[in-house]
Tab-separated table of C-alpha atoms and ligand atoms in Angstrom:
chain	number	residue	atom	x	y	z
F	30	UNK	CA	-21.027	6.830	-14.084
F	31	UNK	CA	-23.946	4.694	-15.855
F	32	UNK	CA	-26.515	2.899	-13.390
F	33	UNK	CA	-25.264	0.003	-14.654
F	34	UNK	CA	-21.773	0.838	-14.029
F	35	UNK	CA	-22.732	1.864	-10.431
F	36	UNK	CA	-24.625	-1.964	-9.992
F	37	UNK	CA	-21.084	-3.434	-10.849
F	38	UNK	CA	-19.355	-1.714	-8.643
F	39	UNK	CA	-21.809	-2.892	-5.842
F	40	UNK	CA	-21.444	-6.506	-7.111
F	41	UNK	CA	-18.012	-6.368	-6.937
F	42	UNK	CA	-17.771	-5.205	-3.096
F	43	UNK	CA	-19.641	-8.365	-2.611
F	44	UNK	CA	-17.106	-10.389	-5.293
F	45	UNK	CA	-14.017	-8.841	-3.224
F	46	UNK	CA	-14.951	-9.007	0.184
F	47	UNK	CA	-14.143	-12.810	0.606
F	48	UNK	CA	-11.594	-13.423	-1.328
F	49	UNK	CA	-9.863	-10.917	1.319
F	50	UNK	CA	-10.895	-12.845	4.399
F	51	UNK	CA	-7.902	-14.847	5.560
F	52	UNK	CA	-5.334	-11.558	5.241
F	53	UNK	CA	-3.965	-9.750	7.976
F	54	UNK	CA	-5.839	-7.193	9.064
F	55	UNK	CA	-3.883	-4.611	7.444
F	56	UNK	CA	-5.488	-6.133	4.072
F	57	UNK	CA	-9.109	-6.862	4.846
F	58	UNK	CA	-11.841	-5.454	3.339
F	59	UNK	CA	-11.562	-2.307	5.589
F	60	UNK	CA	-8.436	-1.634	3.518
F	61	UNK	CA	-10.291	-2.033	0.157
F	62	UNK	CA	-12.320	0.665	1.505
F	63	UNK	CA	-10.546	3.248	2.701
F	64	UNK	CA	-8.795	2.717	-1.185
F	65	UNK	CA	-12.110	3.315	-2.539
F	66	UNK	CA	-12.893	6.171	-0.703
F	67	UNK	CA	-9.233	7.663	-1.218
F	68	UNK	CA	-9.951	7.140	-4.760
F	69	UNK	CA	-12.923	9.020	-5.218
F	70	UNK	CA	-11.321	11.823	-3.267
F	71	UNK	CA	-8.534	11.742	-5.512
F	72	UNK	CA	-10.264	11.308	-8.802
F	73	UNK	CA	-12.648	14.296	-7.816
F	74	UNK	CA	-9.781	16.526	-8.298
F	75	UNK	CA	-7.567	14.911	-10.549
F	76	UNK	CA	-9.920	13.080	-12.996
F	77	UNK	CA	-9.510	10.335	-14.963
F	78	UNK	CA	-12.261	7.242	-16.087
F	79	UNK	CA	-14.279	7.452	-12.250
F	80	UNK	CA	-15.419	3.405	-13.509
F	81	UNK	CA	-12.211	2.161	-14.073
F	82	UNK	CA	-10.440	3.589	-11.085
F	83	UNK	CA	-13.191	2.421	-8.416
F	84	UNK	CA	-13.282	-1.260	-9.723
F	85	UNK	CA	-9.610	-0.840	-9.630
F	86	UNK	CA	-9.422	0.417	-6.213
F	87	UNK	CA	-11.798	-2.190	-4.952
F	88	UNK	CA	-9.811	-4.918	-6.663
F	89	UNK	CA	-5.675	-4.318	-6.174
F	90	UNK	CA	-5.532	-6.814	-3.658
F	91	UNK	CA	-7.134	-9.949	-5.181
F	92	UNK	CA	-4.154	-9.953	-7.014
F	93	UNK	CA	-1.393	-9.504	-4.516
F	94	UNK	CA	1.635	-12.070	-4.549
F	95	UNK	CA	1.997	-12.072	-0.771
F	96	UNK	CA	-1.216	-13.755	0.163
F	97	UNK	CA	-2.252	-15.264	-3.426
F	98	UNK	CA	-1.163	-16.438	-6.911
F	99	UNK	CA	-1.403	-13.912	-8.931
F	100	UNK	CA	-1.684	-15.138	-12.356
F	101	UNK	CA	-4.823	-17.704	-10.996
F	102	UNK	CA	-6.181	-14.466	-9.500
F	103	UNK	CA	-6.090	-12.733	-12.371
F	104	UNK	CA	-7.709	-15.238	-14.402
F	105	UNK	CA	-10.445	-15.228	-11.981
F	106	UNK	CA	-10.774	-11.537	-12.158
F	107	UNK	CA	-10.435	-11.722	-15.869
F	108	UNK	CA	-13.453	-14.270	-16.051
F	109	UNK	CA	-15.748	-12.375	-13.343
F	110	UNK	CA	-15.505	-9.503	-15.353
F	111	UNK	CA	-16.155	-10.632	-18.353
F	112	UNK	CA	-19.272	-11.829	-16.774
F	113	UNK	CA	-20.414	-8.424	-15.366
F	114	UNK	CA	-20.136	-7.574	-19.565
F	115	UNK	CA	-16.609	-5.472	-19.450
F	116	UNK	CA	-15.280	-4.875	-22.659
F	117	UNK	CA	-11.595	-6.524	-23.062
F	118	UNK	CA	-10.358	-2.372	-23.434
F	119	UNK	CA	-11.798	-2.128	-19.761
F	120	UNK	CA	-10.583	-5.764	-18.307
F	121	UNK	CA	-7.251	-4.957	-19.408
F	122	UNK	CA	-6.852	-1.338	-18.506
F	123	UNK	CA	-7.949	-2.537	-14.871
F	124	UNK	CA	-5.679	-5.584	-14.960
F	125	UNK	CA	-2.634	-3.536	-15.895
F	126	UNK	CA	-3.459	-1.073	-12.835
F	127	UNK	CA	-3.598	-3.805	-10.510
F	128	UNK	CA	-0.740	-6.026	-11.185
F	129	UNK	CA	1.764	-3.351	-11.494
F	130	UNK	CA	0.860	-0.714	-8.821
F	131	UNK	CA	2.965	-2.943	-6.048
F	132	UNK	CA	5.609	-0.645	-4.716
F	133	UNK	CA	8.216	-3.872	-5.075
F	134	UNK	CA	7.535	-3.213	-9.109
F	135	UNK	CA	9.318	0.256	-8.055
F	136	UNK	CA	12.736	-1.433	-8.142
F	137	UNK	CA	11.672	-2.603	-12.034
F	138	UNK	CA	12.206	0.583	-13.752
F	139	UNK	CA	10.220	3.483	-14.877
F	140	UNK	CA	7.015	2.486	-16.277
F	141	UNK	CA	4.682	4.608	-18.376
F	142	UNK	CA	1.764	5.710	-15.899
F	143	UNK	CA	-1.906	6.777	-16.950
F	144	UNK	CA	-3.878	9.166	-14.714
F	145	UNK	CA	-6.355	6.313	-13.335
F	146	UNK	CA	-2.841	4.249	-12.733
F	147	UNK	CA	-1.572	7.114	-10.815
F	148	UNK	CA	-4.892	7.719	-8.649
F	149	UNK	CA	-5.600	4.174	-7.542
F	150	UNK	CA	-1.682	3.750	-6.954
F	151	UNK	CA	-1.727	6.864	-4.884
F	152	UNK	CA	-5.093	5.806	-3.339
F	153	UNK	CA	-3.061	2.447	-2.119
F	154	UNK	CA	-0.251	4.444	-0.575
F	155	UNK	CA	-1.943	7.042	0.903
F	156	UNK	CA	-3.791	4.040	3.534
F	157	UNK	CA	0.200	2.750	4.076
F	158	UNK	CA	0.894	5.972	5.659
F	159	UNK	CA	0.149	8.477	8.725
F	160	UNK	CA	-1.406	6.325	11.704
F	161	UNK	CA	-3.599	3.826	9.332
F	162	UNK	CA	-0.099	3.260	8.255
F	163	UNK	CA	1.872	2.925	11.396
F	164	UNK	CA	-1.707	0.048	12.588
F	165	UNK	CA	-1.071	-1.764	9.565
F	166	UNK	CA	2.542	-2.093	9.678
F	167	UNK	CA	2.464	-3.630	13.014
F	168	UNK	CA	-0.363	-5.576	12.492
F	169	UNK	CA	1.637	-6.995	8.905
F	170	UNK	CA	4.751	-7.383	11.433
F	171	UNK	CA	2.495	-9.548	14.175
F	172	UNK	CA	1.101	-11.653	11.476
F	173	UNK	CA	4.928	-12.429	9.893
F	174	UNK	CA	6.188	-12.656	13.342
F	175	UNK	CA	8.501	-9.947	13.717
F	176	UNK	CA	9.598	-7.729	16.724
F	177	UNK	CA	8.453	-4.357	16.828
F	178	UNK	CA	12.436	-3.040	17.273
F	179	UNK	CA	15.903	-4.114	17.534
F	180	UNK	CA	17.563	-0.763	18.955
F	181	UNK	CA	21.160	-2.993	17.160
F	182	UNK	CA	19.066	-3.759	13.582
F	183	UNK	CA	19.269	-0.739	11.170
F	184	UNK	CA	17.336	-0.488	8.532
F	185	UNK	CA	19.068	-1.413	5.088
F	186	UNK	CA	18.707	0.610	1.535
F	187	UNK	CA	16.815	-1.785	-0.233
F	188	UNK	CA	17.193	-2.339	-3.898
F	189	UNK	CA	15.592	-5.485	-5.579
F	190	UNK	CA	12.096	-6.841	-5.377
F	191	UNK	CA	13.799	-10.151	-3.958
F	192	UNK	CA	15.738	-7.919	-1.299
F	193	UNK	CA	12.198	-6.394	0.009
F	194	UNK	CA	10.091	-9.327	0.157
F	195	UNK	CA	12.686	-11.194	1.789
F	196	UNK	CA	13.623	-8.674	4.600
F	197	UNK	CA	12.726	-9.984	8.273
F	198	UNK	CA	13.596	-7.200	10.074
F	199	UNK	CA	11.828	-5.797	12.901
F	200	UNK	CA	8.488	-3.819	11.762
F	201	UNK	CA	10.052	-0.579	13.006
F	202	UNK	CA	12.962	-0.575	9.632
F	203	UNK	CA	10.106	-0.726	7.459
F	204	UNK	CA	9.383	2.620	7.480
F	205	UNK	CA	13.082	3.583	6.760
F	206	UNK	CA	12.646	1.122	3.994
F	207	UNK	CA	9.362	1.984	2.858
F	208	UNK	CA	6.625	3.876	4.120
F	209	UNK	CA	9.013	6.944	4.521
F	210	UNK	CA	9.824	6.824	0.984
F	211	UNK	CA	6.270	7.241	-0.098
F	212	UNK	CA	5.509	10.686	0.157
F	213	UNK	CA	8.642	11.591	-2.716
F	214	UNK	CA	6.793	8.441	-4.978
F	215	UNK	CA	3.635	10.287	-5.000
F	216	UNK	CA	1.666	10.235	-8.367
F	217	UNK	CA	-0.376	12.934	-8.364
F	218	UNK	CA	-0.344	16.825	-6.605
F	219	UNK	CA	-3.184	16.143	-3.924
F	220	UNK	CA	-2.267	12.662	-2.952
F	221	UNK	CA	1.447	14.133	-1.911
F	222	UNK	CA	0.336	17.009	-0.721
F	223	UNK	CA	-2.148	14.749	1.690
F	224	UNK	CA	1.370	12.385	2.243
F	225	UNK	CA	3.793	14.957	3.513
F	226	UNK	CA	1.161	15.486	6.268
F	227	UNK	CA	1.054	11.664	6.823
F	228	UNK	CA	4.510	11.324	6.657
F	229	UNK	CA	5.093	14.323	9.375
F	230	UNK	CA	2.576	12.442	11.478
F	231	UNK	CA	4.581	9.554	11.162
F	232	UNK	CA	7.794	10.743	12.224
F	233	UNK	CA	6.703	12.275	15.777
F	234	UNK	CA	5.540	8.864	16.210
F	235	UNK	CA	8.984	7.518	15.057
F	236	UNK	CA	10.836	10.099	17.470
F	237	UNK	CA	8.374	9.512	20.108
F	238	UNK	CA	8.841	5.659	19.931
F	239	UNK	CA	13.114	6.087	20.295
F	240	UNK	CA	12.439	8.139	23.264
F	241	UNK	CA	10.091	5.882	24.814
F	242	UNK	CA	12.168	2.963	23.994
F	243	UNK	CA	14.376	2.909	27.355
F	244	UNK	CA	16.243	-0.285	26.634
F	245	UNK	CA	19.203	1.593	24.182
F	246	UNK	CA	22.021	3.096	24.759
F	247	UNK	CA	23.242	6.649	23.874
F	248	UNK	CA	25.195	6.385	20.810
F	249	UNK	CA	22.116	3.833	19.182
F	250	UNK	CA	19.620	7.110	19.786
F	251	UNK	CA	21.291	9.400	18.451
F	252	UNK	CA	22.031	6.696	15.635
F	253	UNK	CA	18.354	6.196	15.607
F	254	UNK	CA	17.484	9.914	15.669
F	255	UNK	CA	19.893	10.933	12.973
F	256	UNK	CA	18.480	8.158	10.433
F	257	UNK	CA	14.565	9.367	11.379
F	258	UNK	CA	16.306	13.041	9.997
F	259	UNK	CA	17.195	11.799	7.023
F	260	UNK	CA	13.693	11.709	6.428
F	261	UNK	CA	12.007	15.242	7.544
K	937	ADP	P1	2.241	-2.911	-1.974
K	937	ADP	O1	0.863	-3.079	-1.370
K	937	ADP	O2	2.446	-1.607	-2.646
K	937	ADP	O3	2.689	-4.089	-2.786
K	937	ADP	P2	3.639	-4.050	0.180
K	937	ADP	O4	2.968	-5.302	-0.191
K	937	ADP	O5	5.098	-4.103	0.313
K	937	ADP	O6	3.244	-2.881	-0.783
K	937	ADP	O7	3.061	-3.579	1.542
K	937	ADP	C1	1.718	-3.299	1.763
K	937	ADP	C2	1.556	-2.965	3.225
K	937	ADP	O8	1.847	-4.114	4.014
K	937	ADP	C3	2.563	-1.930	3.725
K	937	ADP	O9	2.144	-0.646	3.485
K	937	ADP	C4	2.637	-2.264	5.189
K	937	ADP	O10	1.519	-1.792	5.871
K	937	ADP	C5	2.595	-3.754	5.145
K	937	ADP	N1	3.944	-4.327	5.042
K	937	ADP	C6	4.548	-4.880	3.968
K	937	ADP	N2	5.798	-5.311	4.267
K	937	ADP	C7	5.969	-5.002	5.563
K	937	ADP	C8	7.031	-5.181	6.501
K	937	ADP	N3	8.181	-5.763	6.163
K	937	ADP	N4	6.854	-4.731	7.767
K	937	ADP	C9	5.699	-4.145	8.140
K	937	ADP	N5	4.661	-3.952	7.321
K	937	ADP	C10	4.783	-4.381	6.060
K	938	NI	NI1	-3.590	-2.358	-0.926
């Protein structure tokens, strides 16, 4: 990367760090950087444009619908850039990484996915897995108020974008409905191979957690346990 490429990424850590500020932990600024990182790693191996992947890492969640409105967000990203001297080729490469890498745009088809696509969408996943995963899941469930587990409350096969957003249930169906589908949505070779690891990790914690969980009854555990099977 140019110098000056290297000064705008540095400006925009201090552009994106605010805008973050009133998220749930799970989506703070630590997040943005354990993306970043995750994407260097990746794009090491796997290549791609290092420039437009790292300002895409550092911005995927300025634009997320959950905490903001995207399309202002976007025009504000769109106008920052333009400011730091992007060329329109750039802004919209980045934009089209960042407001379609959500996994709810999973349940809107097959899209067409470029190699620096792929790395910062794999970059994203990787941090909603193994025990960064399992922190920011619970931390996403305490800020939305949700229990940790309803032993009665199994976790449903989700298949719209309006389905997932607007599941309550307990934090502990989300990774039935989501984070244990990540590893087989992998983009690229090293981030899955670095995701079945994750995923492993997170289903002794998943088994542990049933066993632990003294207030269910017989047939619910082995309900519990078969479901967690499904997903070794
Ligand atoms: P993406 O960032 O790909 O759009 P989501 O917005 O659905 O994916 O989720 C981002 C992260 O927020 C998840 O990896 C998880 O940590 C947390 N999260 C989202 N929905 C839930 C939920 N229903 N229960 C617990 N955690 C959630
Ligand atoms: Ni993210």
């Amino acid at each position: 990367m140019s110098e000056n490429e290297n000064a705008i990424i540095e400006r925009t850590k201090v552009w994106v760090e605010p805008q973050l500020k009133d998220c749930d932990v799970g989506h703070d600024f630590w997040h943005v950087q354990r993306v970043f990182n995750n994407a260097i790693f990746l794009c090491n191996i796997e290549g791609g444009n290092r420039f437009i992947i790292l300002m895409a890492a550092l911005l995927h969640d300025v634009v997320d619908e959950k905490y903001f409105n995207p399309h202002q967000k976007e025009f504000e990203i769109k106008k920052y850039l333009t400011s730091e001297g992007l060329a329109i080729s750039q802004i919209n490469e980045i934009l089209n990484i960042i407001t379609n890498m959500s996994f709810s745009n999973e349940f809107e088809g097959n899209k067409q996915k470029f190699v620096e696509f792929k790395i910062v969408q794999d970059a994203d996943r990787l941090d909603a897995i193994g025990a960064i995963g399992i922190a920011r899941a619970f931390s996403y469930g305490n800020h939305h108020n949700r229990i940790f587990f309803d032993p009665s409350v199994l976790p449903i096969d989700v298949k719209s974008k309006n389905e997932y957003r607007k599941s309550v249930s307990p934090t502990l169906n989300h990774f039935f409905e989501k984070l244990l589908l990540l590893k087989n949505l992998m983009n690229t070779e090293t981030g899955k191979e670095i995701a079945i690891q994750r995923a492993r990790f997170m289903i002794d914690y998943l088994k542990q957690f049933i066993n632990e969980y003294n207030v269910i009854n017989k047939s619910e555990t082995v309900r519990w346990f078969d479901l967690i099977k499904m997903f070794e």
